[in-house]
PDB file of C-alpha atoms in Angstrom:
ATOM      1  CA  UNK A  29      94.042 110.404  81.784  1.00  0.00           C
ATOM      2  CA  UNK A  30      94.016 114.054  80.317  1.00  0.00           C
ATOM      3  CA  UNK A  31      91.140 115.102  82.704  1.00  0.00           C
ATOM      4  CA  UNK A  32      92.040 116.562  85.864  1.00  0.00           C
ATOM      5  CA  UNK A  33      92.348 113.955  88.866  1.00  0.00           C
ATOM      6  CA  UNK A  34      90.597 114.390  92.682  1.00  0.00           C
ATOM      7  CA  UNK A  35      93.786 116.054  93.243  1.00  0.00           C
ATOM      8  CA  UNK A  36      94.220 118.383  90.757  1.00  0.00           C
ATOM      9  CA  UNK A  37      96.596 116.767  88.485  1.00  0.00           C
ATOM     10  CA  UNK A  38      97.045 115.264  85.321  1.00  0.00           C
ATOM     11  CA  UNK A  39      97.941 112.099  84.799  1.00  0.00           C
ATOM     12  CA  UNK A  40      99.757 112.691  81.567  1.00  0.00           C
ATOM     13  CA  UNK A  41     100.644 116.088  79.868  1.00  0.00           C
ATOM     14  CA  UNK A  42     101.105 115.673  76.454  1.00  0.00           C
ATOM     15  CA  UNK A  43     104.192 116.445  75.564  1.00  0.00           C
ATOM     16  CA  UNK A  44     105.717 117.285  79.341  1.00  0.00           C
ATOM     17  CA  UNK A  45     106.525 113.586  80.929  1.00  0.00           C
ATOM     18  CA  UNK A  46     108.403 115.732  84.039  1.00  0.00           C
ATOM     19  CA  UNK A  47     104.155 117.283  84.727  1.00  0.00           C
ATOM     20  CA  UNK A  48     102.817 113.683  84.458  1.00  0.00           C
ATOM     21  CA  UNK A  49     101.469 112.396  86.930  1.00  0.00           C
ATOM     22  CA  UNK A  50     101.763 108.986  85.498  1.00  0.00           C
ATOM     23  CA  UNK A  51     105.178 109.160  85.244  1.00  0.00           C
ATOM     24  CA  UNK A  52     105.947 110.554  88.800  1.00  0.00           C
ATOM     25  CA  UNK A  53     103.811 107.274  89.972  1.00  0.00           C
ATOM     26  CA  UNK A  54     105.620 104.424  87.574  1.00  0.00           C
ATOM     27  CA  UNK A  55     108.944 106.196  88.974  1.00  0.00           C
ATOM     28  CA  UNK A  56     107.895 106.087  92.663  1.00  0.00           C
ATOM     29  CA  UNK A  57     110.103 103.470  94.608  1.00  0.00           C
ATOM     30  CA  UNK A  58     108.779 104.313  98.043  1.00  0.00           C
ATOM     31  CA  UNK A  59     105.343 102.277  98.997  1.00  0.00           C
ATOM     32  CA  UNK A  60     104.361 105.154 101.247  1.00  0.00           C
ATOM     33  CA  UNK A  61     103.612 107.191  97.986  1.00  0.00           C
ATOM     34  CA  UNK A  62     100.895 106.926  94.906  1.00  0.00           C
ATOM     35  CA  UNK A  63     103.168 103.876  93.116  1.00  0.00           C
ATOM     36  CA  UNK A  64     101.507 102.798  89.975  1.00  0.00           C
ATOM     37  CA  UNK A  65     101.007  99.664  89.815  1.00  0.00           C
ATOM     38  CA  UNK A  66      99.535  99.138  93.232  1.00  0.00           C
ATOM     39  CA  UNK A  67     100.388  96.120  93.471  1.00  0.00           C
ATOM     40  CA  UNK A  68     101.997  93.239  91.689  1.00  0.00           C
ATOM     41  CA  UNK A  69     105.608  93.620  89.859  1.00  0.00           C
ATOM     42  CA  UNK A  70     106.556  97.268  89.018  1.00  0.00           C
ATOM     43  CA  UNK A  71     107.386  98.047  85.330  1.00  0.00           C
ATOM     44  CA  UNK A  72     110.768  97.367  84.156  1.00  0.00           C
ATOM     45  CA  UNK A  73     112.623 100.149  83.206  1.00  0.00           C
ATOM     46  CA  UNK A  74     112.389 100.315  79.551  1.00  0.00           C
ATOM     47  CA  UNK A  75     108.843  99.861  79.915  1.00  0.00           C
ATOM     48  CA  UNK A  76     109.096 103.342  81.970  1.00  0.00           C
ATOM     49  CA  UNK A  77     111.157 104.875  78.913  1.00  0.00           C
ATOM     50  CA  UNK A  78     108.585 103.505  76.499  1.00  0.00           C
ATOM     51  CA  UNK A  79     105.705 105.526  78.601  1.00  0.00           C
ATOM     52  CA  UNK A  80     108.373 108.530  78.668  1.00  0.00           C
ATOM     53  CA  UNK A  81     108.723 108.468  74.905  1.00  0.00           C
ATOM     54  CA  UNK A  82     105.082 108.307  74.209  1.00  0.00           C
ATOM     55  CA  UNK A  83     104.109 111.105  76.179  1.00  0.00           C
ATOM     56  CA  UNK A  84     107.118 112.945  75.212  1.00  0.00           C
ATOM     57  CA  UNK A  85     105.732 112.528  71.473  1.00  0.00           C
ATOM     58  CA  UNK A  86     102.275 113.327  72.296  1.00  0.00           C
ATOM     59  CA  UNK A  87     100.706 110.502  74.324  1.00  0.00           C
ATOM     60  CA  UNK A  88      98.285 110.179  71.027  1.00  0.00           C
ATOM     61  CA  UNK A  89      95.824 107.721  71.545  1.00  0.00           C
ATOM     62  CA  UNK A  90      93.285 106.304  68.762  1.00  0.00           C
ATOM     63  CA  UNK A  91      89.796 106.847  69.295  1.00  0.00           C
ATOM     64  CA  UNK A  92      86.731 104.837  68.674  1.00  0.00           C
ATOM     65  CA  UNK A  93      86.879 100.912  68.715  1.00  0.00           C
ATOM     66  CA  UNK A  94      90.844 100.804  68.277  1.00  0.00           C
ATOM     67  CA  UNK A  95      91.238 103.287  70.880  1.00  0.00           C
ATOM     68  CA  UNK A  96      89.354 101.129  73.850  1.00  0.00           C
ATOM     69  CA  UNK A  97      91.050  98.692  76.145  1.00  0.00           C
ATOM     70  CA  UNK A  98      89.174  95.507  76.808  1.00  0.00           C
ATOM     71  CA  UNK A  99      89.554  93.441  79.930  1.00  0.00           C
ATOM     72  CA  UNK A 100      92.053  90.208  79.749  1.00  0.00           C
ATOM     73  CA  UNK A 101      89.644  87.448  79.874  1.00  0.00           C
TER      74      UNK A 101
END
């Protein structure tokens, strides 16, 4: 998410929520455009602040084992 995209982009700036890309996609309402999700419900909007916040803070992440998402089984 901190490597540039296809595009040119980054999905999320630490720090800078107004340069993420993330955040320009969760706050997309038109389907025309790069919406994030895809498909399915969007997120609510303090789930949007909550993403905000984070990368506002830093977007830290943990690395190793805690770090990495695992598939819902």
């Amino acid at each position: 998410a901190l490597q540039p995209a296809k595009s040119g982009g980054v999905a999320i700036v630490p720090g800078d929520p107004a340069r993420s890309k993330l955040v320009s996609n969760i706050s997309a309402a038109h389907a025309s455009l790069d919406v994030m999700p895809p498909v399915g419900d969007r997120l609510l909007k303090v789930e949007k602040d909550i993403l905000r916040r984070w990368i506002k803070q830093g977007a830290e992440w943990p690395a190793g084992p805690e770090g990495r998402l695992r598939a819902p089984r």
